[in-house]
mmCIF file of C-alpha atoms and ligand atoms in Angstrom:
data_model
loop_
_atom_site.group_PDB
_atom_site.id
_atom_site.type_symbol
_atom_site.label_atom_id
_atom_site.label_comp_id
_atom_site.label_asym_id
_atom_site.label_seq_id
_atom_site.Cartn_x
_atom_site.Cartn_y
_atom_site.Cartn_z
ATOM 1 C CA MET A 928 0.218 -0.038 -0.014
ATOM 2 C CA ILE A 929 1.094 3.510 -0.776
ATOM 3 C CA ASN A 930 2.039 5.637 2.421
ATOM 4 C CA ARG A 931 0.081 8.928 1.890
ATOM 5 C CA ARG A 932 3.023 10.919 3.034
ATOM 6 C CA LYS A 933 5.536 9.451 0.604
ATOM 7 C CA PHE A 934 2.869 9.698 -2.121
ATOM 8 C CA ILE A 935 2.835 13.815 -1.306
ATOM 9 C CA ILE A 936 6.449 13.743 -1.642
ATOM 10 C CA ASN A 937 6.779 12.186 -4.665
ATOM 11 C CA THR A 938 4.009 14.129 -6.309
ATOM 12 C CA VAL A 939 5.712 17.452 -5.477
ATOM 13 C CA ALA A 940 9.175 15.892 -6.704
ATOM 14 C CA ALA A 941 7.356 14.951 -9.933
ATOM 15 C CA GLY A 942 5.531 18.148 -10.438
ATOM 16 C CA ALA A 943 9.185 20.205 -10.275
ATOM 17 C CA GLY A 944 10.713 17.869 -12.405
ATOM 18 C CA LEU A 945 7.740 18.637 -14.698
ATOM 19 C CA ILE A 946 8.343 22.411 -14.746
ATOM 20 C CA THR A 947 11.846 22.183 -15.752
ATOM 21 C CA SER A 948 10.742 19.800 -18.683
ATOM 22 C CA ASN A 949 7.884 21.891 -19.976
ATOM 23 C CA LYS A 950 10.101 24.639 -19.978
ATOM 24 C CA LEU A 951 12.830 22.892 -22.115
ATOM 25 C CA LEU A 952 10.148 21.300 -24.379
ATOM 26 C CA SER A 953 8.540 24.943 -24.961
ATOM 27 C CA GLN A 954 11.461 26.161 -26.230
ATOM 28 C CA VAL A 955 11.084 23.948 -29.184
ATOM 29 C CA GLU A 956 7.469 23.980 -29.835
ATOM 30 C CA PRO A 957 7.689 22.775 -33.459
ATOM 31 C CA GLU A 958 6.577 25.009 -36.471
ATOM 32 C CA LYS A 959 2.936 24.422 -36.806
ATOM 33 C CA LYS A 960 2.582 23.523 -40.716
ATOM 34 C CA GLU A 961 0.043 21.445 -42.486
ATOM 35 C CA PRO A 962 -0.009 17.556 -41.915
ATOM 36 C CA VAL A 963 1.862 15.584 -44.816
ATOM 37 C CA ILE A 964 -0.255 14.720 -47.635
ATOM 38 C CA PRO A 965 0.983 11.570 -49.238
ATOM 39 C CA SER A 966 0.677 12.756 -52.658
ATOM 40 C CA GLN A 967 3.130 15.724 -52.465
ATOM 41 C CA PRO A 968 5.910 15.548 -54.640
ATOM 42 C CA ARG A 969 8.615 12.989 -53.880
ATOM 43 C CA TYR A 970 12.248 13.525 -54.539
ATOM 44 C CA THR A 971 13.712 10.906 -56.837
ATOM 45 C CA LYS A 972 17.137 12.082 -58.025
ATOM 46 C CA GLY A 973 18.522 9.374 -55.126
ATOM 47 C CA LEU A 974 19.682 10.149 -51.546
ATOM 48 C CA VAL A 975 21.548 8.146 -48.890
ATOM 49 C CA ILE A 976 22.348 9.247 -45.705
ATOM 50 C CA SER A 977 24.299 7.618 -42.631
ATOM 51 C CA THR A 978 25.879 8.122 -39.409
ATOM 52 C CA TRP A 979 29.474 8.598 -38.559
ATOM 53 C CA LYS A 980 32.641 8.405 -40.651
ATOM 54 C CA HIS A 981 32.003 5.007 -41.801
ATOM 55 C CA GLY A 982 29.264 6.139 -43.080
ATOM 56 C CA LEU A 983 30.876 7.454 -46.196
ATOM 57 C CA ALA A 984 32.257 4.161 -47.503
ATOM 58 C CA ALA A 985 28.998 2.857 -46.816
ATOM 59 C CA ASN A 986 27.208 5.498 -49.010
ATOM 60 C CA GLU A 987 29.266 4.612 -51.672
ATOM 61 C CA ALA A 988 28.041 1.206 -52.006
ATOM 62 C CA ALA A 989 24.419 2.247 -51.533
ATOM 63 C CA ARG A 990 24.883 4.956 -54.143
ATOM 64 C CA LYS A 991 26.036 2.544 -56.862
ATOM 65 C CA LYS A 992 22.678 0.448 -56.025
ATOM 66 C CA ILE A 993 20.801 3.346 -56.477
ATOM 67 C CA GLU A 994 22.379 4.563 -59.495
ATOM 68 C CA ASN A 995 21.786 1.390 -61.275
ATOM 69 C CA GLY A 996 18.269 1.847 -60.528
ATOM 70 C CA GLY A 997 18.370 -0.464 -57.499
ATOM 71 C CA SER A 998 15.471 -0.236 -54.720
ATOM 72 C CA SER A 999 16.364 1.902 -51.572
ATOM 73 C CA LEU A 1000 15.955 -1.667 -49.547
ATOM 74 C CA ASP A 1001 18.863 -3.255 -51.514
ATOM 75 C CA ALA A 1002 20.838 0.111 -51.074
ATOM 76 C CA VAL A 1003 20.848 0.104 -47.337
ATOM 77 C CA GLU A 1004 21.356 -3.493 -47.040
ATOM 78 C CA SER A 1005 24.808 -3.562 -49.151
ATOM 79 C CA GLY A 1006 25.612 -0.107 -47.733
ATOM 80 C CA VAL A 1007 25.738 -1.150 -43.929
ATOM 81 C CA MET A 1008 27.241 -4.290 -44.958
ATOM 82 C CA VAL A 1009 30.275 -2.447 -45.657
ATOM 83 C CA SER A 1010 30.856 -1.460 -42.094
ATOM 84 C CA GLU A 1011 29.782 -4.632 -40.901
ATOM 85 C CA ALA A 1012 32.528 -6.420 -42.687
ATOM 86 C CA ASP A 1013 35.244 -3.818 -41.915
ATOM 87 C CA PRO A 1014 37.374 -4.553 -38.838
ATOM 88 C CA LYS A 1015 38.622 -1.289 -38.386
ATOM 89 C CA VAL A 1016 35.177 -0.104 -37.464
ATOM 90 C CA THR A 1017 35.094 -1.650 -33.850
ATOM 91 C CA SER A 1018 31.270 -0.721 -33.163
ATOM 92 C CA VAL A 1019 29.557 -2.648 -36.085
ATOM 93 C CA GLY A 1020 29.801 -6.276 -36.973
ATOM 94 C CA TYR A 1021 33.110 -8.055 -37.609
ATOM 95 C CA GLY A 1022 35.676 -6.466 -35.343
ATOM 96 C CA GLY A 1023 32.949 -4.966 -32.808
ATOM 97 C CA LEU A 1024 34.021 -4.394 -29.566
ATOM 98 C CA PRO A 1025 32.708 -7.085 -27.090
ATOM 99 C CA ASP A 1026 30.265 -7.422 -24.366
ATOM 100 C CA ARG A 1027 32.008 -7.474 -20.841
ATOM 101 C CA ASP A 1028 32.070 -11.261 -21.009
ATOM 102 C CA GLY A 1029 34.525 -10.788 -24.406
ATOM 103 C CA ARG A 1030 31.666 -11.855 -26.772
ATOM 104 C CA VAL A 1031 30.647 -9.715 -29.980
ATOM 105 C CA THR A 1032 26.987 -9.730 -29.839
ATOM 106 C CA LEU A 1033 24.936 -8.120 -32.602
ATOM 107 C CA ASP A 1034 21.863 -5.950 -33.212
ATOM 108 C CA ALA A 1035 20.572 -4.975 -36.570
ATOM 109 C CA SER A 1036 17.058 -3.814 -38.320
ATOM 110 C CA ILE A 1037 15.617 -2.813 -41.529
ATOM 111 C CA MET A 1038 12.679 -1.458 -42.882
ATOM 112 C CA ASP A 1039 11.056 -1.032 -46.383
ATOM 113 C CA GLU A 1040 8.854 1.245 -48.094
ATOM 114 C CA LYS A 1041 5.849 -1.010 -47.476
ATOM 115 C CA GLY A 1042 6.177 -0.512 -43.914
ATOM 116 C CA ASN A 1043 7.652 -4.033 -43.780
ATOM 117 C CA CYS A 1044 10.234 -4.587 -40.911
ATOM 118 C CA GLY A 1045 12.643 -7.278 -39.856
ATOM 119 C CA SER A 1046 15.604 -7.484 -36.879
ATOM 120 C CA VAL A 1047 17.716 -9.494 -35.336
ATOM 121 C CA ALA A 1048 19.060 -8.933 -31.559
ATOM 122 C CA PHE A 1049 21.902 -10.218 -29.429
ATOM 123 C CA ILE A 1050 23.278 -12.387 -32.348
ATOM 124 C CA GLU A 1051 27.015 -13.956 -32.127
ATOM 125 C CA HIS A 1052 29.172 -15.322 -35.040
ATOM 126 C CA ILE A 1053 27.147 -13.734 -38.262
ATOM 127 C CA MET A 1054 29.435 -11.340 -40.258
ATOM 128 C CA HIS A 1055 26.115 -9.837 -41.728
ATOM 129 C CA PRO A 1056 23.216 -9.631 -39.596
ATOM 130 C CA ILE A 1057 21.630 -6.716 -41.541
ATOM 131 C CA SER A 1058 21.016 -9.486 -43.869
ATOM 132 C CA VAL A 1059 19.501 -12.027 -41.416
ATOM 133 C CA ALA A 1060 17.176 -9.198 -40.542
ATOM 134 C CA ARG A 1061 16.052 -8.780 -44.032
ATOM 135 C CA LEU A 1062 15.402 -12.546 -44.006
ATOM 136 C CA VAL A 1063 13.513 -12.285 -40.967
ATOM 137 C CA MET A 1064 11.202 -9.645 -42.700
ATOM 138 C CA GLU A 1065 10.925 -11.413 -46.049
ATOM 139 C CA LYS A 1066 10.838 -15.059 -45.033
ATOM 140 C CA THR A 1067 9.057 -15.270 -41.429
ATOM 141 C CA PRO A 1068 5.838 -14.016 -39.875
ATOM 142 C CA HIS A 1069 8.100 -12.107 -37.485
ATOM 143 C CA CYS A 1070 9.593 -8.913 -36.843
ATOM 144 C CA MET A 1071 12.369 -9.901 -34.501
ATOM 145 C CA ILE A 1072 14.361 -12.708 -33.786
ATOM 146 C CA THR A 1073 16.888 -12.948 -31.042
ATOM 147 C CA GLY A 1074 20.292 -14.950 -29.309
ATOM 148 C CA LYS A 1075 20.348 -18.354 -30.064
ATOM 149 C CA GLY A 1076 17.272 -18.777 -32.066
ATOM 150 C CA ALA A 1077 18.614 -16.008 -34.409
ATOM 151 C CA LEU A 1078 21.966 -17.783 -35.097
ATOM 152 C CA LYS A 1079 19.696 -21.188 -35.743
ATOM 153 C CA PHE A 1080 17.801 -19.108 -38.157
ATOM 154 C CA ALA A 1081 20.764 -17.577 -40.012
ATOM 155 C CA LEU A 1082 22.610 -21.158 -40.181
ATOM 156 C CA ALA A 1083 19.607 -22.601 -41.423
ATOM 157 C CA ASN A 1084 19.370 -20.077 -44.089
ATOM 158 C CA GLY A 1085 23.221 -20.580 -45.511
ATOM 159 C CA PHE A 1086 25.125 -17.815 -43.159
ATOM 160 C CA LYS A 1087 28.601 -19.247 -41.895
ATOM 161 C CA LYS A 1088 29.498 -19.080 -38.315
ATOM 162 C CA GLU A 1089 32.410 -17.120 -37.715
ATOM 163 C CA ASN A 1090 34.533 -15.575 -35.137
ATOM 164 C CA LEU A 1091 34.063 -11.951 -35.114
ATOM 165 C CA LEU A 1092 36.347 -10.855 -32.290
ATOM 166 C CA THR A 1093 39.401 -9.649 -33.536
ATOM 167 C CA ASP A 1094 43.001 -9.407 -32.121
ATOM 168 C CA GLU A 1095 42.551 -5.694 -31.480
ATOM 169 C CA SER A 1096 39.308 -5.648 -29.833
ATOM 170 C CA LYS A 1097 40.217 -8.529 -27.933
ATOM 171 C CA LYS A 1098 42.980 -6.591 -26.520
ATOM 172 C CA ARG A 1099 41.115 -3.703 -25.840
ATOM 173 C CA TRP A 1100 38.563 -5.884 -23.985
ATOM 174 C CA GLU A 1101 41.581 -7.262 -21.832
ATOM 175 C CA ASP A 1102 42.810 -3.878 -21.143
ATOM 176 C CA TRP A 1103 39.276 -2.855 -20.116
ATOM 177 C CA MET A 1104 39.011 -5.661 -17.837
ATOM 178 C CA LYS A 1105 42.083 -4.588 -15.880
ATOM 179 C CA GLU A 1106 40.135 -1.676 -14.719
ATOM 180 C CA ASN A 1107 36.570 -3.169 -14.844
ATOM 181 C CA ASN A 1108 35.030 0.184 -14.526
ATOM 182 C CA TYR A 1109 31.828 0.345 -16.352
ATOM 183 C CA LYS A 1110 31.678 3.919 -17.444
ATOM 184 C CA PRO A 1111 30.482 4.852 -21.023
ATOM 185 C CA ASP A 1112 32.625 7.631 -22.564
ATOM 186 C CA ILE A 1113 31.018 10.116 -24.853
ATOM 187 C CA ASN A 1114 31.331 9.356 -28.518
ATOM 188 C CA GLU A 1115 33.944 6.525 -27.757
ATOM 189 C CA ILE A 1116 32.145 3.472 -27.520
ATOM 190 C CA HIS A 1117 29.249 3.638 -30.087
ATOM 191 C CA ASP A 1118 28.949 4.432 -33.626
ATOM 192 C CA THR A 1119 26.466 2.379 -34.844
ATOM 193 C CA ILE A 1120 25.758 2.484 -38.388
ATOM 194 C CA GLY A 1121 21.919 3.775 -39.344
ATOM 195 C CA MET A 1122 21.466 4.311 -43.019
ATOM 196 C CA LEU A 1123 18.104 5.798 -44.622
ATOM 197 C CA ALA A 1124 17.937 6.112 -48.495
ATOM 198 C CA ILE A 1125 15.753 7.352 -51.228
ATOM 199 C CA ASP A 1126 15.637 5.409 -54.409
ATOM 200 C CA LYS A 1127 14.911 6.823 -57.891
ATOM 201 C CA ALA A 1128 11.458 5.699 -57.810
ATOM 202 C CA GLY A 1129 10.930 7.959 -54.453
ATOM 203 C CA ASN A 1130 10.872 5.040 -52.115
ATOM 204 C CA LEU A 1131 12.399 4.923 -48.974
ATOM 205 C CA SER A 1132 14.072 2.426 -46.763
ATOM 206 C CA GLY A 1133 16.221 2.129 -43.543
ATOM 207 C CA ALA A 1134 18.719 0.025 -41.881
ATOM 208 C CA CYS A 1135 20.436 -0.055 -38.844
ATOM 209 C CA THR A 1136 23.334 -2.328 -37.499
ATOM 210 C CA THR A 1137 25.736 -2.491 -34.304
ATOM 211 C CA SER A 1138 27.712 -4.336 -31.916
ATOM 212 C CA GLY A 1139 26.256 -2.081 -29.558
ATOM 213 C CA LEU A 1140 27.704 -0.339 -26.487
ATOM 214 C CA ALA A 1141 31.298 -1.956 -25.919
ATOM 215 C CA TRP A 1142 31.671 -3.700 -22.510
ATOM 216 C CA LYS A 1143 27.924 -4.024 -22.120
ATOM 217 C CA TYR A 1144 26.080 -6.700 -19.846
ATOM 218 C CA HIS A 1145 25.851 -10.228 -21.988
ATOM 219 C CA GLY A 1146 22.593 -10.238 -23.245
ATOM 220 C CA ARG A 1147 21.893 -6.421 -23.368
ATOM 221 C CA VAL A 1148 20.101 -5.179 -26.300
ATOM 222 C CA GLY A 1149 20.143 -1.456 -27.469
ATOM 223 C CA ASP A 1150 17.930 0.601 -29.831
ATOM 224 C CA SER A 1151 19.216 -0.387 -33.067
ATOM 225 C CA PRO A 1152 17.149 -3.557 -33.479
ATOM 226 C CA ILE A 1153 13.904 -1.985 -31.837
ATOM 227 C CA ILE A 1154 11.815 -0.444 -34.887
ATOM 228 C CA GLY A 1155 10.527 2.852 -33.662
ATOM 229 C CA ALA A 1156 13.742 3.479 -31.420
ATOM 230 C CA GLY A 1157 16.924 2.705 -33.688
ATOM 231 C CA LEU A 1158 14.887 3.207 -37.322
ATOM 232 C CA TYR A 1159 11.792 3.948 -38.540
ATOM 233 C CA VAL A 1160 10.290 4.314 -42.037
ATOM 234 C CA ASP A 1161 6.812 5.645 -43.377
ATOM 235 C CA ASN A 1162 6.872 6.005 -47.020
ATOM 236 C CA ASP A 1163 4.084 8.390 -47.109
ATOM 237 C CA VAL A 1164 6.415 10.607 -44.485
ATOM 238 C CA GLY A 1165 9.999 9.968 -44.368
ATOM 239 C CA ALA A 1166 12.429 7.925 -41.967
ATOM 240 C CA ALA A 1167 14.686 8.423 -39.089
ATOM 241 C CA CYS A 1168 17.587 6.370 -37.098
ATOM 242 C CA ALA A 1169 19.561 6.865 -34.319
ATOM 243 C CA THR A 1170 22.993 6.307 -32.597
ATOM 244 C CA GLY A 1171 24.433 6.845 -29.246
ATOM 245 C CA LYS A 1172 23.288 5.350 -25.891
ATOM 246 C CA GLY A 1173 20.652 3.007 -26.738
ATOM 247 C CA GLU A 1174 18.712 3.310 -23.869
ATOM 248 C CA ALA A 1175 18.314 6.734 -24.102
ATOM 249 C CA VAL A 1176 16.679 6.595 -27.409
ATOM 250 C CA ILE A 1177 14.572 3.702 -26.403
ATOM 251 C CA LYS A 1178 12.725 5.818 -23.693
ATOM 252 C CA ILE A 1179 11.623 8.572 -26.202
ATOM 253 C CA CYS A 1180 10.855 5.895 -28.979
ATOM 254 C CA GLY A 1181 13.332 8.264 -30.979
ATOM 255 C CA SER A 1182 12.603 7.115 -34.514
ATOM 256 C CA PHE A 1183 9.173 6.827 -34.466
ATOM 257 C CA LEU A 1184 9.016 10.163 -32.764
ATOM 258 C CA ILE A 1185 10.762 12.105 -35.468
ATOM 259 C CA VAL A 1186 8.686 10.270 -38.137
ATOM 260 C CA GLU A 1187 5.450 11.374 -36.254
ATOM 261 C CA LEU A 1188 6.556 14.929 -36.086
ATOM 262 C CA MET A 1189 7.335 15.120 -39.750
ATOM 263 C CA ARG A 1190 3.652 13.571 -40.147
ATOM 264 C CA ASN A 1191 2.512 16.661 -38.598
ATOM 265 C CA GLY A 1192 4.567 19.110 -40.922
ATOM 266 C CA ILE A 1193 7.550 19.256 -39.076
ATOM 267 C CA SER A 1194 10.952 19.893 -40.934
ATOM 268 C CA PRO A 1195 13.412 16.739 -40.480
ATOM 269 C CA GLN A 1196 15.836 19.113 -38.653
ATOM 270 C CA LYS A 1197 13.350 20.531 -36.155
ATOM 271 C CA ALA A 1198 11.954 17.124 -35.487
ATOM 272 C CA CYS A 1199 15.336 15.712 -34.707
ATOM 273 C CA GLU A 1200 15.967 18.716 -32.772
ATOM 274 C CA THR A 1201 12.676 18.249 -30.705
ATOM 275 C CA ALA A 1202 13.426 14.646 -30.188
ATOM 276 C CA VAL A 1203 16.944 15.471 -28.515
ATOM 277 C CA LEU A 1204 15.177 18.304 -26.420
ATOM 278 C CA ARG A 1205 12.602 15.623 -25.114
ATOM 279 C CA ILE A 1206 15.633 13.204 -23.894
ATOM 280 C CA ALA A 1207 17.656 16.447 -22.473
ATOM 281 C CA ALA A 1208 13.963 17.377 -20.880
ATOM 282 C CA LYS A 1209 13.167 14.113 -19.555
ATOM 283 C CA GLN A 1210 16.656 12.361 -18.871
ATOM 284 C CA ARG A 1211 18.488 13.833 -16.030
ATOM 285 C CA ASP A 1212 21.904 12.579 -16.767
ATOM 286 C CA TYR A 1213 21.769 13.854 -20.154
ATOM 287 C CA SER A 1214 25.376 15.465 -20.392
ATOM 288 C CA GLN A 1215 26.577 12.251 -19.413
ATOM 289 C CA PHE A 1216 26.050 10.577 -22.938
ATOM 290 C CA GLN A 1217 25.821 11.008 -26.479
ATOM 291 C CA VAL A 1218 22.784 10.302 -28.994
ATOM 292 C CA GLY A 1219 22.224 11.539 -32.767
ATOM 293 C CA PHE A 1220 19.634 11.076 -34.954
ATOM 294 C CA LEU A 1221 19.295 11.387 -38.749
ATOM 295 C CA ALA A 1222 16.152 11.972 -40.353
ATOM 296 C CA VAL A 1223 14.796 12.634 -44.398
ATOM 297 C CA ASN A 1224 11.653 13.294 -45.229
ATOM 298 C CA THR A 1225 9.943 12.224 -48.775
ATOM 299 C CA SER A 1226 10.948 15.674 -50.562
ATOM 300 C CA GLY A 1227 14.460 14.805 -49.549
ATOM 301 C CA GLU A 1228 14.933 17.436 -47.054
ATOM 302 C CA ILE A 1229 17.300 16.079 -44.325
ATOM 303 C CA GLY A 1230 17.868 16.664 -40.601
ATOM 304 C CA ALA A 1231 20.655 15.762 -38.074
ATOM 305 C CA PHE A 1232 21.231 16.726 -34.576
ATOM 306 C CA SER A 1233 22.944 15.224 -31.624
ATOM 307 C CA LEU A 1234 22.854 15.791 -27.860
ATOM 308 C CA GLN A 1235 26.898 16.270 -27.831
ATOM 309 C CA LYS A 1236 29.694 17.920 -30.103
ATOM 310 C CA GLY A 1237 31.002 15.570 -32.430
ATOM 311 C CA PHE A 1238 28.239 13.773 -33.938
ATOM 312 C CA GLU A 1239 28.810 13.451 -38.052
ATOM 313 C CA TYR A 1240 27.148 12.249 -40.581
ATOM 314 C CA ALA A 1241 27.389 11.033 -44.573
ATOM 315 C CA LEU A 1242 25.281 12.291 -46.992
ATOM 316 C CA TYR A 1243 25.081 11.531 -50.917
ATOM 317 C CA SER A 1244 22.772 13.914 -52.897
ATOM 318 C CA ASP A 1245 23.055 15.720 -56.068
ATOM 319 C CA GLY A 1246 25.845 13.368 -57.213
ATOM 320 C CA LYS A 1247 28.279 14.003 -54.208
ATOM 321 C CA ASN A 1248 29.019 11.878 -51.073
ATOM 322 C CA ALA A 1249 30.542 13.893 -48.267
ATOM 323 C CA MET A 1250 30.873 14.060 -44.489
ATOM 324 C CA HIS A 1251 29.351 16.900 -42.429
ATOM 325 C CA GLU A 1252 29.383 17.686 -38.883
ATOM 326 C CA SER A 1253 25.969 17.918 -36.911
ATOM 327 C CA ASP A 1254 24.764 20.742 -34.853
ATOM 328 C CA TYR A 1255 24.175 19.670 -31.457
ATOM 329 C CA PHE A 1256 22.540 20.696 -27.843
ATOM 330 C CA LEU A 1257 24.939 20.562 -25.149
ATOM 331 C CA LYS A 1258 26.817 24.094 -26.524
ATOM 332 C CA VAL A 1259 27.997 25.124 -22.633
ATOM 333 C CA LYS A 1260 29.080 22.757 -19.994
HETATM 334 N N1 LIG B 1645 22.618 2.842 -30.162
HETATM 335 C C1 LIG B 1645 23.518 1.833 -29.975
HETATM 336 C C2 LIG B 1645 23.387 0.746 -28.922
HETATM 337 O O1 LIG B 1645 22.965 1.478 -27.592
HETATM 338 C C3 LIG B 1645 25.010 2.259 -29.721
HETATM 339 C C4 LIG B 1645 25.746 3.230 -30.967
HETATM 340 O O2 LIG B 1645 25.188 4.027 -31.382
HETATM 341 O O3 LIG B 1645 26.752 2.378 -31.552
HETATM 342 O O4 LIG B 1645 23.635 -0.209 -28.993
#
């Protein structure tokens, strides 16, 4: 039974918190525009946007698919596969930093223009979890398969079992074990690749794949394989993806929130800013971690915003593929 005195104290404390939250949120009261009309003109020149430096090489692979008339779904899958296979990218796939038990466990999700989606979480030994996620979407009645079940499903569908822990990642884990201090560093131990693309038919798809936070608890799943958190696509509106501390993104259904804001006529940029501010307003320790969002709408307008300095993204549009620095929230520490 709730003790009355405690209840009053808690209510007052919650009220005080709300004042701060509402004040912050009111600073970003989004521009009021007309809700999105599905028949508005669509961008058909081809566009790919993805998170972090390794997005540049990934965008190249995606760009080739799109320029050859391929679908945005094929583009995002082949794009993020580049990061998954690159041992120098220590936050995705092969070479990813392991969990606190020294195991490389991967999360991935994919979503197409028809609103179909598939994901795998906590999967081990598979170089391309994004392709397993796509198979979940296309060959099963499910949206998500996890852990040993995901590995079994992958092996049954012809994927090879591989050791994904490189010598370099093993060495970093061994060094971490000496200290065993579980404290995520901003921008240091997370660099998921999230990718959004528009093909020449004007259709949108997205993909997201990661080894998650380094030194995480064994079995921990982040935002990346959770549809609506790490990734969301609505072909009538736009798409969004996330990187950074997954727990913070899950708490606000980040990518879904951004797409819904865009559905109400808000620009991708303002939508990303609003999602970041929602985190800052609701999560008291927001200065201790990083979160970054990318978004695109059906007209090819993009948005990028992060909590901290340091978030960068690769954008292929108008025939050019280049890195850009995202604007961010926490300008004064
Ligand atoms: N969002 C990912 C996670 O929490 C981390 C990242 O962006 O790399 O698993």
